Coordinates of C-alpha atoms in Angstrom, one line a residue:
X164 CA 5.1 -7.4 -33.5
X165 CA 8.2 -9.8 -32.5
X166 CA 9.1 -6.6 -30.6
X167 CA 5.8 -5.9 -28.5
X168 CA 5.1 -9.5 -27.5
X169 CA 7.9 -9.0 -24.2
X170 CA 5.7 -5.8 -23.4
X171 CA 2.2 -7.8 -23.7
X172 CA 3.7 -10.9 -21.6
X173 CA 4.7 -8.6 -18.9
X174 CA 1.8 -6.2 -19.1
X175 CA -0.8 -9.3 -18.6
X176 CA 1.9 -11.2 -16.4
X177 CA 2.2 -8.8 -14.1
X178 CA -1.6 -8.5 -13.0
X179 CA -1.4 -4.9 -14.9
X180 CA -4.4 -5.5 -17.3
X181 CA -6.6 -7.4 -14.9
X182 CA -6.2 -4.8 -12.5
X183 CA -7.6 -2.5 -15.4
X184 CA -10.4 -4.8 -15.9
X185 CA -11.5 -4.6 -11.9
X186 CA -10.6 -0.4 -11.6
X187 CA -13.1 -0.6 -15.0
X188 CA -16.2 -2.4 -13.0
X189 CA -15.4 -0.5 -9.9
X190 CA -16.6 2.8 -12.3
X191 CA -19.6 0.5 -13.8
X192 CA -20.8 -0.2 -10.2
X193 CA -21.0 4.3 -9.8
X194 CA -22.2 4.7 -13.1
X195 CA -25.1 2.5 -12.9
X196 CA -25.9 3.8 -9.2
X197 CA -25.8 7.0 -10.5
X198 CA -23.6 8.0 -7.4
X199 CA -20.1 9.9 -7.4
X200 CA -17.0 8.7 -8.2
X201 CA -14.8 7.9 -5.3
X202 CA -11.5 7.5 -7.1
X203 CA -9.9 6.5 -3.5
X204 CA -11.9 3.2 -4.1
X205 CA -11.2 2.6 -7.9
X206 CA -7.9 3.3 -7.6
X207 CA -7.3 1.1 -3.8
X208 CA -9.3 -1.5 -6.5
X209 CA -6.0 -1.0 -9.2
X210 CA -3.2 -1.3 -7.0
X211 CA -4.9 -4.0 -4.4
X212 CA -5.2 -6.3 -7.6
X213 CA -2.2 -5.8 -8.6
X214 CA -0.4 -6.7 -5.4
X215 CA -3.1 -9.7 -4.8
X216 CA -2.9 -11.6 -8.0
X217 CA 0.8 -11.0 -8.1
X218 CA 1.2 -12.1 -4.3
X219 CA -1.2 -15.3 -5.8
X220 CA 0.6 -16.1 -8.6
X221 CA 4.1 -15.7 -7.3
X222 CA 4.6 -16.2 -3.9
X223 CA 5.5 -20.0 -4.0
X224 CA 7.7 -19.7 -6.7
X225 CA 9.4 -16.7 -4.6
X226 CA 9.2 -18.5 -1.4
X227 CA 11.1 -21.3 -3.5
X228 CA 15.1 -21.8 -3.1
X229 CA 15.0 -23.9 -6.0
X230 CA 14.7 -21.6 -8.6
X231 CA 16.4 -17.5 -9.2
X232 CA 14.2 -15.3 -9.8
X233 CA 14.7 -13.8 -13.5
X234 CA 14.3 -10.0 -14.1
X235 CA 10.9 -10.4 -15.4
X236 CA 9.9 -12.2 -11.6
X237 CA 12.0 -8.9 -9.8
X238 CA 10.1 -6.2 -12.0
X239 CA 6.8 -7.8 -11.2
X240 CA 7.7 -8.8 -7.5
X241 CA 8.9 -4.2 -7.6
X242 CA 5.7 -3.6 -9.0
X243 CA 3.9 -5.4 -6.7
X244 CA 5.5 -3.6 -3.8
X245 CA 5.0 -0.3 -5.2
X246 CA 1.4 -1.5 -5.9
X247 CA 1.1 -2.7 -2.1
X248 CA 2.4 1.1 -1.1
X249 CA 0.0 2.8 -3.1
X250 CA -3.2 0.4 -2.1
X251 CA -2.1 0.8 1.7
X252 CA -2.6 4.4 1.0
X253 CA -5.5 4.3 -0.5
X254 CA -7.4 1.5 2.0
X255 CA -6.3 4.5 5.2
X256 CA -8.7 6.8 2.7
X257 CA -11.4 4.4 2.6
X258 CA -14.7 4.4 5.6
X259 CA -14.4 2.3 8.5
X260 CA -17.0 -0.2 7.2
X261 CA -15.5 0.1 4.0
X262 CA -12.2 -1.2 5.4
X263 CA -13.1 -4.2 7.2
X264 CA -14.9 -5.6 3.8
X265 CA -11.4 -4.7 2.6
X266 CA -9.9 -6.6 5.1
X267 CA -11.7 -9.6 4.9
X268 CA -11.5 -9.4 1.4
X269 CA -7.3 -9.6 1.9
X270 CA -7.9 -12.5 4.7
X271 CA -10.2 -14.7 2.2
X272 CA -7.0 -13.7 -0.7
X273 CA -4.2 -15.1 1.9
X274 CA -6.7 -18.2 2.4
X275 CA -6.5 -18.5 -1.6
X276 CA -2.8 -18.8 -1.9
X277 CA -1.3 -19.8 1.7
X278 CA -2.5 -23.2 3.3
X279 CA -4.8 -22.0 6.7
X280 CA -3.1 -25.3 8.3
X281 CA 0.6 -26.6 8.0
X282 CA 0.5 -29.1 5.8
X283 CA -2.7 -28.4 4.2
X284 CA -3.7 -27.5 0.7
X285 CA -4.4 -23.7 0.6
X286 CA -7.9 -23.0 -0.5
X287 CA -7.6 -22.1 -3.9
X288 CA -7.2 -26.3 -4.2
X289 CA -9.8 -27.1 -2.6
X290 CA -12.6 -29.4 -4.5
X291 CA -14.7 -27.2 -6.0
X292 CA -14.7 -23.9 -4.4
X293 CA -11.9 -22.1 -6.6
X294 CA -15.2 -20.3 -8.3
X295 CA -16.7 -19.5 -4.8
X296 CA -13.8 -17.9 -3.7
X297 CA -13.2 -16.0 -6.7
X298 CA -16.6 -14.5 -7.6
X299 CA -16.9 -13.6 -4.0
X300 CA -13.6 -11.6 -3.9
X301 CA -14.9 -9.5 -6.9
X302 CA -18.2 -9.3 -6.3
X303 CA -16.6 -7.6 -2.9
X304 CA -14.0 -5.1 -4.5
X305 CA -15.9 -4.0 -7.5
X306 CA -19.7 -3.6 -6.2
X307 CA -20.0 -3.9 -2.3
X308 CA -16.7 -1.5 -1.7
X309 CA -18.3 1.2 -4.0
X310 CA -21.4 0.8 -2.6
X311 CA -20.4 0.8 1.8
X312 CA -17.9 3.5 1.3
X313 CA -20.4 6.1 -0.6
X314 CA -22.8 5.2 2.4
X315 CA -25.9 4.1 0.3
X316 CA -28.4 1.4 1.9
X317 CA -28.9 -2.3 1.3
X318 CA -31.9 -2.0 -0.9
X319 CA -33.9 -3.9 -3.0
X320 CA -32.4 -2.7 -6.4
X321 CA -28.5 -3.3 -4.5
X322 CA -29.6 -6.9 -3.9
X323 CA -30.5 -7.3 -7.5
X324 CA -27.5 -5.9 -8.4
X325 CA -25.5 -7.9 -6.2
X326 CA -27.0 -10.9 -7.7
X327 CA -26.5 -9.8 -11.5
X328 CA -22.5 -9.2 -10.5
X329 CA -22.3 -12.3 -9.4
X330 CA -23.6 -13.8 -12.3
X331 CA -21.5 -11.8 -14.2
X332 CA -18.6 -13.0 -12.4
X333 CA -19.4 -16.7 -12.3
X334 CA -20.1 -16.8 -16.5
X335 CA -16.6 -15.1 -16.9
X336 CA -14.6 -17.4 -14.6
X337 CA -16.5 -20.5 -16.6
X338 CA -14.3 -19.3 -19.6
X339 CA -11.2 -19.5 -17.8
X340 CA -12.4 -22.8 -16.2
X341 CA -12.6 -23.8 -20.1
X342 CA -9.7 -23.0 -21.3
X343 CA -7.6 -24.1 -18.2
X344 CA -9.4 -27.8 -18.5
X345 CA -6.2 -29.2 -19.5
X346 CA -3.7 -27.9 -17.0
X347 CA -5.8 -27.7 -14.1
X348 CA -5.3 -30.7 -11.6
X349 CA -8.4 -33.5 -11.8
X350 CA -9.0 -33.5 -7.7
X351 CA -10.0 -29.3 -8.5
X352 CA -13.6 -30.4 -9.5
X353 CA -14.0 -27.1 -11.6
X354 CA -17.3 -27.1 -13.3
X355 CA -15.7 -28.0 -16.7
X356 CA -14.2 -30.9 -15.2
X357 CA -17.7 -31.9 -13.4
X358 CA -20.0 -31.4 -16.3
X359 CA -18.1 -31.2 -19.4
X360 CA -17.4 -28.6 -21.7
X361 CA -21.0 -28.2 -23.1
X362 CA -22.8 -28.4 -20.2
X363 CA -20.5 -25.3 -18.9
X364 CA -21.2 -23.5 -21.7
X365 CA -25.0 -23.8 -21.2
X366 CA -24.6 -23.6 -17.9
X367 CA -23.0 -20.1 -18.5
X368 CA -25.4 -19.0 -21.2
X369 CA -28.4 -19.5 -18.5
X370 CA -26.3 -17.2 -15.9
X371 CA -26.1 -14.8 -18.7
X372 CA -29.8 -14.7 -19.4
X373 CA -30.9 -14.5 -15.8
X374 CA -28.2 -11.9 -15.3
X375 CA -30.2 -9.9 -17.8
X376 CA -33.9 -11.0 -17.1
X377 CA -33.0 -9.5 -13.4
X378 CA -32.5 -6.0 -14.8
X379 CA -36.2 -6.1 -15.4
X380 CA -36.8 -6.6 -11.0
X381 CA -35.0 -3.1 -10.4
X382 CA -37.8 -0.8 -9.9
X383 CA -35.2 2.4 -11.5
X384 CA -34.2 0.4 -14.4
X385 CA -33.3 2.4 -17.5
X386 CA -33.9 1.3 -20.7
X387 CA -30.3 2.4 -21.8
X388 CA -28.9 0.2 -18.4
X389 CA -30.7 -2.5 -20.0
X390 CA -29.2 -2.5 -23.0
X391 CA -25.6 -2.4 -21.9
X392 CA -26.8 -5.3 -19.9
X393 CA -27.7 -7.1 -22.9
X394 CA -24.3 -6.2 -24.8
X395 CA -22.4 -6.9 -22.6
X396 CA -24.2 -10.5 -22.1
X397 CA -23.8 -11.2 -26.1
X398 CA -20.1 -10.5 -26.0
X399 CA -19.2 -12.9 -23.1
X400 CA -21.7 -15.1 -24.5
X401 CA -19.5 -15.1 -27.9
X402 CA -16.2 -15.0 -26.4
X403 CA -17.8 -18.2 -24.2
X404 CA -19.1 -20.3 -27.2
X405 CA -15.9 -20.3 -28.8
X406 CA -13.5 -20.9 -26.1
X407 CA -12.0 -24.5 -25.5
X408 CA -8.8 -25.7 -24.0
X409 CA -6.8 -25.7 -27.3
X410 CA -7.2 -21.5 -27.2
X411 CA -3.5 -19.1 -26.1
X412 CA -3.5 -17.6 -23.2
X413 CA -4.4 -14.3 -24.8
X414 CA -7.8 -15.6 -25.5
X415 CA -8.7 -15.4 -21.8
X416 CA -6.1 -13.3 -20.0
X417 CA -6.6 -10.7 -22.6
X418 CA -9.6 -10.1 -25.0
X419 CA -11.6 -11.7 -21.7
X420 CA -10.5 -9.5 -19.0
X421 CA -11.0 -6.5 -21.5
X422 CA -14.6 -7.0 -21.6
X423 CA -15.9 -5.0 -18.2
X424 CA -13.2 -2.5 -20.0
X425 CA -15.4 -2.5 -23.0
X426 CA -18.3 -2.3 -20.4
X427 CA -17.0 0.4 -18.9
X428 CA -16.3 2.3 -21.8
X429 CA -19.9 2.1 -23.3
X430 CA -21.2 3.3 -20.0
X431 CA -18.7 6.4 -20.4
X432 CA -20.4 6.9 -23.6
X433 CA -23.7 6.7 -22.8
X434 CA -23.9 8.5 -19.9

């Protein structure tokens, strides 16, 4: 086990598995509109988080003269160019409208992790709006990039479905809010650190029954949709009730970001 542990760290380090997780509710989003695959999309989805989180994660320490960058930082910062390469390719495959949500998409990730003034705080420390910024970013590259680049219509059951994502979203990023309570800098405002731990947690199990209740609005709603709605809503509802500060990283930056992987897979099963 001593022996997989390096491969796990780098795996999760290097934006690898989260990528997974967003490529996995880019397929949910064509499975549940019953349209076809557009693997250009899924796979522009993969490599673009890959090269975003990494570029997120990394690119002060990089940009840093203080410290060498170990082999672990070079493979990751390799990856991440390779990744950059194959998402370029990718986005030039995508629809014109389908590439300017792209683009913004990159210009609201640059925001995240490079101050928009010199001498400012970049936006990803901004009081409160870290959860914004992130929902918004996913909600974009899993559902709304799907949806513009097959050329389906703004309707009533894509607004609800736009809605449930986000919900989705926002009850997942509570969990990391949760456990990061401890590290994460006071001035932040996250919603653990306004509210408390409890009142997160009930906050996110409301999220998690609206999310569900909405499935009933969609005038096509399938009884089997509704379902995986449902499990899917008990198992980040379990993974949100026992999370707390105290928990390893692989509570959250694993076993989390595998559920719309476990999503994913039940809708491959089902369908």
């Amino acid at each position: 086990m001593k022996q997989l542990k390096p491969i796990l760290d780098f795996y999760l380090d290097s934006s690898i598995h989260v990528a997974l997780s967003c490529f996995a509710l880019v397929n949910c989003t064509y499975l549940i509109l019953n349209i076809p695959i557009n693997y250009s999309v899924a796979f522009f989805a993969f490599f673009g988080t890959i090269a975003g989180y990494n570029f997120v994660k990394f690119e002060a320490l990089a940009r840093s003269k203080k410290n060498k960058m170990s082999w672990k930082l070079k493979a990751i910062a390799g990856l991440s160019f390779l990744s950059l390469i194959f998402g370029i390719y990718y986005f030039l495959e995508l629809q014109k409208i389908t590439k300017i949500i792209a683009f913004l998409i990159l210009i609201l990730t640059i925001l995240y992790a490079l101050p928009f003034f010199p001498n400012k705080k970049n936006a990803r420390n901004w009081s409160g709006f870290k959860i914004y910024i992130v929902a918004i970013c996913w909600v974009g590259v899993t559902l709304l990039l799907p949806i513009l680049n097959s050329e389906n219509k703004i309707q009533s059951e894509i607004i609800i479905l736009i809605f449930q994502r986000l919900l989705l979203i926002f009850s997942l990023i509570l969990i990391f809010e949760i456990k990061d309570l401890k590290n994460d800098d006071p001035h932040l405002k996250t919603v653990p650190q306004q509210i408390g731990v409890k009142n997160t947690k009930t906050l996110g199990f409301v999220l998690l029954v609206i999310f569900f209740g909405l499935g009933f609005l969609n005038s096509n709603f399938k009884f089997l949709d509704l379902l995986m709605n449902l499990l899917i809503a008990i198992i980040i509802g379990f993974f949100l009730f026992f999370c707390n500060e105290y928990r390893s990283k692989y509570y959250t930056d694993f076993w989390v970001e595998s559920i719309p992987i476990v999503w994913w897979l039940m809708f491959l099963y089902t369908k």
